[in-house]
Amino acid sequence: MQHRNIARWSRTGIAALVLGLCTHAALADQLDDIKKAGKIRIATTMSTPLFGFTDDKLQLSGSDVEAARLLAQDLGVQLELTGVTNAARVPTLQSNRTDIVIGSLSITPERIKVIDFSTPYAVISLIIGGPKSMAIKDYADLAGKRIGVTRATPNDTLTTQNAKGAEVVRYEDDATLITSMVTGQVEVFSSTPSNLQEMQKKAPGKNLEMKFEQKAFDLGIALNKNQPRLKQWLDDWVKANMKNGKLNAIYKKYHGRDLPATVQNPQ
């Protein structure tokens, strides 16, 4: 009988220990892990002009890259920056291959279901573009046309939902989309003003222009769910650097315009 009691208490003790460890793990926050490691792993896009791209020296550059460097500096840790495709941004975060994503990631209801976002730190406009000779005023005018989009983006979702009768061609990243438009693989595109500028630069003879704006989105720093202290730190960081003007200055440096007042003055 004594041996049974000892065995029962041993099992109970082990169960309590496991429960305690699990509870501790659940309460642990990624912010502590980042500070302990002395570095923060940030993923950004590597082919989105003005936001995140590879420059002529093969270095990552853009407004998101500069914001990531400022964030690591303010947190007091080293920066480990990784360039990913648009479609890989959320999977890279969910698989814990990165701590956060600063990569022109729009805050959408679909994404909020699976990841968290900081207070908006920037904005992005989604547009339909094409040759000046092509009369396009709204989605109805896209019927029968071959339109290029970047896979797994709000552009993809909006265009697929609204461009009835159009052939939607999906590319893995913005760089491939730009090339497809420049080389005539698609007639029109859904993307951003910055990508339109890149197309105009590469193929001035095509006379490409913006046809209409699809939607404007706030951009947030993406992080995994259930990280309250990390989210609070990111929210406070965004608000502080909006107040001191640093995030607006970074955005204006690359995009040539100020952030909207609603973003510069977060509640």
Tab-separated table of C-alpha atoms in Angstrom:
chain	number	residue	atom	x	y	z
A	1	MET	CA	0.000	0.000	0.000
A	2	GLN	CA	2.803	2.390	0.853
A	3	HIS	CA	4.418	1.768	-2.510
A	4	ARG	CA	1.119	2.522	-4.238
A	5	ASN	CA	0.796	5.813	-2.371
A	6	ILE	CA	4.352	6.750	-3.264
A	7	ALA	CA	3.712	5.920	-6.915
A	8	ARG	CA	0.437	7.868	-6.868
A	9	TRP	CA	2.067	10.911	-5.280
A	10	SER	CA	4.967	10.647	-7.720
A	11	ARG	CA	2.593	10.683	-10.652
A	12	THR	CA	0.702	13.576	-9.108
A	13	GLY	CA	3.933	15.486	-8.558
A	14	ILE	CA	5.104	14.910	-12.103
A	15	ALA	CA	1.725	15.989	-13.458
A	16	ALA	CA	1.861	19.164	-11.371
A	17	LEU	CA	5.388	19.875	-12.573
A	18	VAL	CA	4.401	19.406	-16.227
A	19	LEU	CA	1.338	21.611	-15.716
A	20	GLY	CA	3.516	24.252	-14.090
A	21	LEU	CA	6.001	24.190	-16.943
A	22	CYS	CA	3.230	24.423	-19.522
A	23	THR	CA	1.657	27.320	-17.658
A	24	HIS	CA	5.014	29.088	-17.501
A	25	ALA	CA	5.506	28.528	-21.228
A	26	ALA	CA	2.048	29.914	-21.941
A	27	LEU	CA	2.773	32.989	-19.847
A	28	ALA	CA	6.223	33.549	-21.368
A	29	ASP	CA	6.343	36.327	-23.933
A	30	GLN	CA	8.435	36.563	-27.069
A	31	LEU	CA	9.691	39.981	-25.969
A	32	ASP	CA	11.658	38.266	-23.183
A	33	ASP	CA	13.170	35.796	-25.649
A	34	ILE	CA	14.244	38.595	-27.996
A	35	LYS	CA	15.932	40.552	-25.216
A	36	LYS	CA	17.615	37.418	-23.881
A	37	ALA	CA	18.942	36.518	-27.355
A	38	GLY	CA	20.164	40.068	-27.886
A	39	LYS	CA	18.722	40.171	-31.410
A	40	ILE	CA	15.405	40.494	-33.192
A	41	ARG	CA	14.610	38.546	-36.345
A	42	ILE	CA	12.613	40.695	-38.753
A	43	ALA	CA	11.284	39.548	-42.125
A	44	THR	CA	10.643	42.050	-44.882
A	45	THR	CA	9.774	41.897	-48.563
A	46	MET	CA	12.707	41.797	-50.962
A	47	SER	CA	10.918	42.803	-54.163
A	48	THR	CA	8.446	45.580	-53.288
A	49	PRO	CA	9.789	48.891	-54.653
A	50	LEU	CA	10.098	51.680	-52.075
A	51	PHE	CA	9.074	49.399	-49.170
A	52	GLY	CA	11.548	46.518	-49.331
A	53	PHE	CA	13.855	45.742	-52.242
A	54	THR	CA	17.402	44.783	-53.168
A	55	ASP	CA	19.419	47.843	-54.252
A	56	ASP	CA	22.222	48.032	-56.826
A	57	LYS	CA	24.685	46.894	-54.143
A	58	LEU	CA	22.542	43.785	-53.503
A	59	GLN	CA	21.575	45.107	-50.074
A	60	LEU	CA	18.019	45.247	-48.695
A	61	SER	CA	16.694	48.799	-48.764
A	62	GLY	CA	13.412	50.718	-48.541
A	63	SER	CA	11.135	52.355	-45.974
A	64	ASP	CA	10.324	49.058	-44.236
A	65	VAL	CA	14.004	48.141	-44.011
A	66	GLU	CA	14.875	51.504	-42.478
A	67	ALA	CA	11.980	51.193	-40.023
A	68	ALA	CA	13.244	47.724	-39.017
A	69	ARG	CA	16.715	49.126	-38.320
A	70	LEU	CA	15.248	51.902	-36.182
A	71	LEU	CA	13.144	49.402	-34.234
A	72	ALA	CA	16.114	47.145	-33.435
A	73	GLN	CA	18.158	50.172	-32.390
A	74	ASP	CA	15.436	51.425	-30.043
A	75	LEU	CA	14.976	47.952	-28.557
A	76	GLY	CA	18.710	47.774	-27.937
A	77	VAL	CA	19.312	44.527	-29.809
A	78	GLN	CA	21.006	43.428	-33.015
A	79	LEU	CA	18.951	43.142	-36.198
A	80	GLU	CA	18.711	39.916	-38.175
A	81	LEU	CA	16.937	40.965	-41.376
A	82	THR	CA	15.567	38.414	-43.823
A	83	GLY	CA	14.050	39.107	-47.228
A	84	VAL	CA	11.004	36.991	-48.149
A	85	THR	CA	8.407	36.905	-50.914
A	86	ASN	CA	4.976	38.427	-50.336
A	87	ALA	CA	3.345	35.005	-50.094
A	88	ALA	CA	5.892	33.830	-47.500
A	89	ARG	CA	5.399	36.681	-45.026
A	90	VAL	CA	2.673	35.132	-42.846
A	91	PRO	CA	3.931	31.509	-43.089
A	92	THR	CA	7.439	32.651	-42.095
A	93	LEU	CA	5.977	34.306	-39.000
A	94	GLN	CA	3.693	31.407	-38.073
A	95	SER	CA	6.541	28.893	-38.330
A	96	ASN	CA	8.603	31.051	-35.932
A	97	ARG	CA	11.383	31.562	-38.466
A	98	THR	CA	11.069	35.264	-37.669
A	99	ASP	CA	9.953	37.279	-34.624
A	100	ILE	CA	8.001	39.966	-36.503
A	101	VAL	CA	7.325	41.083	-40.054
A	102	ILE	CA	7.774	44.633	-41.304
A	103	GLY	CA	6.948	43.994	-44.927
A	104	SER	CA	4.147	46.160	-46.374
A	105	LEU	CA	1.631	43.822	-44.744
A	106	SER	CA	-1.871	45.276	-44.889
A	107	ILE	CA	-4.122	44.953	-41.858
A	108	THR	CA	-7.059	42.907	-43.134
A	109	PRO	CA	-9.874	40.990	-41.373
A	110	GLU	CA	-8.617	37.713	-42.873
A	111	ARG	CA	-5.088	38.175	-41.523
A	112	ILE	CA	-6.284	39.324	-38.091
A	113	LYS	CA	-7.836	35.870	-37.657
A	114	VAL	CA	-4.397	34.219	-37.676
A	115	ILE	CA	-1.848	36.883	-36.649
A	116	ASP	CA	-1.720	40.150	-34.698
A	117	PHE	CA	-0.736	43.627	-35.847
A	118	SER	CA	0.709	46.692	-34.204
A	119	THR	CA	-0.798	50.142	-34.476
A	120	PRO	CA	-0.465	51.205	-38.168
A	121	TYR	CA	3.024	52.470	-38.992
A	122	ALA	CA	2.494	53.234	-42.716
A	123	VAL	CA	-0.052	52.998	-45.546
A	124	ILE	CA	-0.269	51.459	-48.988
A	125	SER	CA	-2.621	52.177	-51.887
A	126	LEU	CA	-3.817	49.434	-54.208
A	127	ILE	CA	-4.439	50.448	-57.811
A	128	ILE	CA	-5.345	49.163	-61.237
A	129	GLY	CA	-2.888	50.278	-63.906
A	130	GLY	CA	-2.437	49.891	-67.637
A	131	PRO	CA	-1.568	51.678	-70.899
A	132	LYS	CA	-2.995	55.159	-71.472
A	133	SER	CA	-4.589	53.900	-74.673
A	134	MET	CA	-6.765	51.480	-72.718
A	135	ALA	CA	-10.056	52.877	-71.373
A	136	ILE	CA	-10.496	51.517	-67.834
A	137	LYS	CA	-12.546	53.383	-65.249
A	138	ASP	CA	-13.813	50.581	-63.008
A	139	TYR	CA	-13.856	46.816	-62.554
A	140	ALA	CA	-16.466	46.312	-65.287
A	141	ASP	CA	-13.935	47.520	-67.870
A	142	LEU	CA	-11.563	44.680	-66.945
A	143	ALA	CA	-13.823	41.978	-68.407
A	144	GLY	CA	-11.989	39.925	-71.024
A	145	LYS	CA	-8.586	41.338	-70.046
A	146	ARG	CA	-5.535	39.519	-68.706
A	147	ILE	CA	-4.631	41.154	-65.380
A	148	GLY	CA	-1.523	40.447	-63.312
A	149	VAL	CA	-1.460	40.382	-59.489
A	150	THR	CA	0.941	39.278	-56.762
A	151	ARG	CA	-0.240	36.089	-55.100
A	152	ALA	CA	-1.579	36.155	-51.506
A	153	THR	CA	-2.029	39.942	-51.359
A	154	PRO	CA	-5.123	42.138	-50.909
A	155	ASN	CA	-4.669	43.005	-54.610
A	156	ASP	CA	-5.213	39.346	-55.426
A	157	THR	CA	-8.321	39.165	-53.207
A	158	LEU	CA	-9.899	42.424	-54.386
A	159	THR	CA	-9.273	41.760	-58.069
A	160	THR	CA	-10.507	38.174	-57.917
A	161	GLN	CA	-13.692	39.275	-56.136
A	162	ASN	CA	-14.497	42.266	-58.334
A	163	ALA	CA	-12.961	41.825	-61.794
A	164	LYS	CA	-15.630	39.488	-63.138
A	165	GLY	CA	-14.813	38.119	-66.569
A	166	ALA	CA	-11.100	38.999	-66.324
A	167	GLU	CA	-8.304	36.422	-66.457
A	168	VAL	CA	-6.343	36.868	-63.215
A	169	VAL	CA	-2.692	35.809	-63.526
A	170	ARG	CA	-0.861	35.364	-60.216
A	171	TYR	CA	2.867	35.890	-59.623
A	172	GLU	CA	4.926	34.962	-56.572
A	173	ASP	CA	6.374	38.436	-55.971
A	174	ASP	CA	6.185	42.039	-57.150
A	175	ALA	CA	9.414	41.811	-59.149
A	176	THR	CA	7.968	39.038	-61.326
A	177	LEU	CA	4.722	40.967	-61.712
A	178	ILE	CA	6.649	44.035	-62.857
A	179	THR	CA	8.601	41.977	-65.391
A	180	SER	CA	5.414	40.378	-66.717
A	181	MET	CA	3.858	43.780	-67.304
A	182	VAL	CA	6.974	45.263	-68.880
A	183	THR	CA	7.369	42.289	-71.241
A	184	GLY	CA	3.699	42.219	-72.217
A	185	GLN	CA	2.689	38.936	-70.578
A	186	VAL	CA	-0.331	40.728	-69.078
A	187	GLU	CA	-2.316	43.725	-70.312
A	188	VAL	CA	-3.139	45.419	-67.005
A	189	PHE	CA	-2.155	44.953	-63.378
A	190	SER	CA	-3.312	45.382	-59.805
A	191	SER	CA	-0.522	46.571	-57.525
A	192	THR	CA	0.802	49.724	-55.843
A	193	PRO	CA	1.841	53.207	-57.050
A	194	SER	CA	5.461	52.339	-56.230
A	195	ASN	CA	5.337	49.319	-58.536
A	196	LEU	CA	3.753	51.469	-61.248
A	197	GLN	CA	6.707	53.858	-60.940
A	198	GLU	CA	9.089	50.934	-61.396
A	199	MET	CA	7.222	49.788	-64.507
A	200	GLN	CA	7.263	53.303	-65.957
A	201	LYS	CA	11.006	53.478	-65.338
A	202	LYS	CA	11.691	50.121	-67.005
A	203	ALA	CA	9.325	50.602	-69.954
A	204	PRO	CA	8.635	54.308	-70.602
A	205	GLY	CA	7.398	53.547	-74.100
A	206	LYS	CA	4.411	51.621	-72.800
A	207	ASN	CA	2.859	54.810	-71.373
A	208	LEU	CA	1.540	53.081	-68.274
A	209	GLU	CA	-0.688	54.974	-65.847
A	210	MET	CA	-2.951	54.478	-62.867
A	211	LYS	CA	-6.530	53.750	-63.919
A	212	PHE	CA	-8.300	53.811	-60.552
A	213	GLU	CA	-7.624	53.212	-56.870
A	214	GLN	CA	-8.982	49.942	-55.523
A	215	LYS	CA	-8.443	50.612	-51.846
A	216	ALA	CA	-6.053	52.162	-49.318
A	217	PHE	CA	-4.821	49.976	-46.453
A	218	ASP	CA	-3.058	50.663	-43.173
A	219	LEU	CA	0.137	48.653	-42.715
A	220	GLY	CA	0.983	47.021	-39.395
A	221	ILE	CA	3.971	45.262	-37.887
A	222	ALA	CA	2.913	41.611	-37.827
A	223	LEU	CA	3.471	39.316	-34.864
A	224	ASN	CA	2.115	35.998	-33.672
A	225	LYS	CA	-1.031	35.753	-31.559
A	226	ASN	CA	-0.900	35.696	-27.743
A	227	GLN	CA	2.156	37.929	-27.343
A	228	PRO	CA	0.659	40.788	-25.270
A	229	ARG	CA	3.910	42.306	-23.999
A	230	LEU	CA	5.561	42.266	-27.424
A	231	LYS	CA	2.442	43.792	-28.970
A	232	GLN	CA	2.325	46.499	-26.298
A	233	TRP	CA	5.987	47.334	-26.876
A	234	LEU	CA	5.425	47.547	-30.656
A	235	ASP	CA	2.331	49.745	-30.216
A	236	ASP	CA	4.208	52.087	-27.874
A	237	TRP	CA	7.188	52.172	-30.254
A	238	VAL	CA	5.021	53.124	-33.230
A	239	LYS	CA	3.229	55.850	-31.266
A	240	ALA	CA	6.503	57.299	-29.932
A	241	ASN	CA	8.081	57.402	-33.382
A	242	MET	CA	4.979	58.940	-34.904
A	243	LYS	CA	5.077	61.627	-32.237
A	244	ASN	CA	8.764	62.409	-32.811
A	245	GLY	CA	8.291	62.321	-36.593
A	246	LYS	CA	10.832	59.598	-37.362
A	247	LEU	CA	8.438	57.137	-39.017
A	248	ASN	CA	6.877	59.870	-41.130
A	249	ALA	CA	10.342	61.065	-42.188
A	250	ILE	CA	11.300	57.530	-43.258
A	251	TYR	CA	8.085	57.133	-45.246
A	252	LYS	CA	8.449	60.528	-46.928
A	253	LYS	CA	12.098	59.834	-47.815
A	254	TYR	CA	11.114	56.863	-49.972
A	255	HIS	CA	7.534	57.618	-51.032
A	256	GLY	CA	7.706	61.369	-51.521
A	257	ARG	CA	4.670	62.177	-49.392
A	258	ASP	CA	3.618	62.403	-45.754
A	259	LEU	CA	1.661	59.722	-43.976
A	260	PRO	CA	-2.072	60.478	-43.536
A	261	ALA	CA	-2.978	62.433	-40.395
A	262	THR	CA	-4.936	59.445	-39.082
A	263	VAL	CA	-1.746	57.357	-39.081
A	264	GLN	CA	0.518	60.114	-37.745
A	265	ASN	CA	-1.813	60.678	-34.786
A	266	PRO	CA	-2.776	57.226	-33.488
A	267	GLN	CA	-5.307	56.991	-30.670
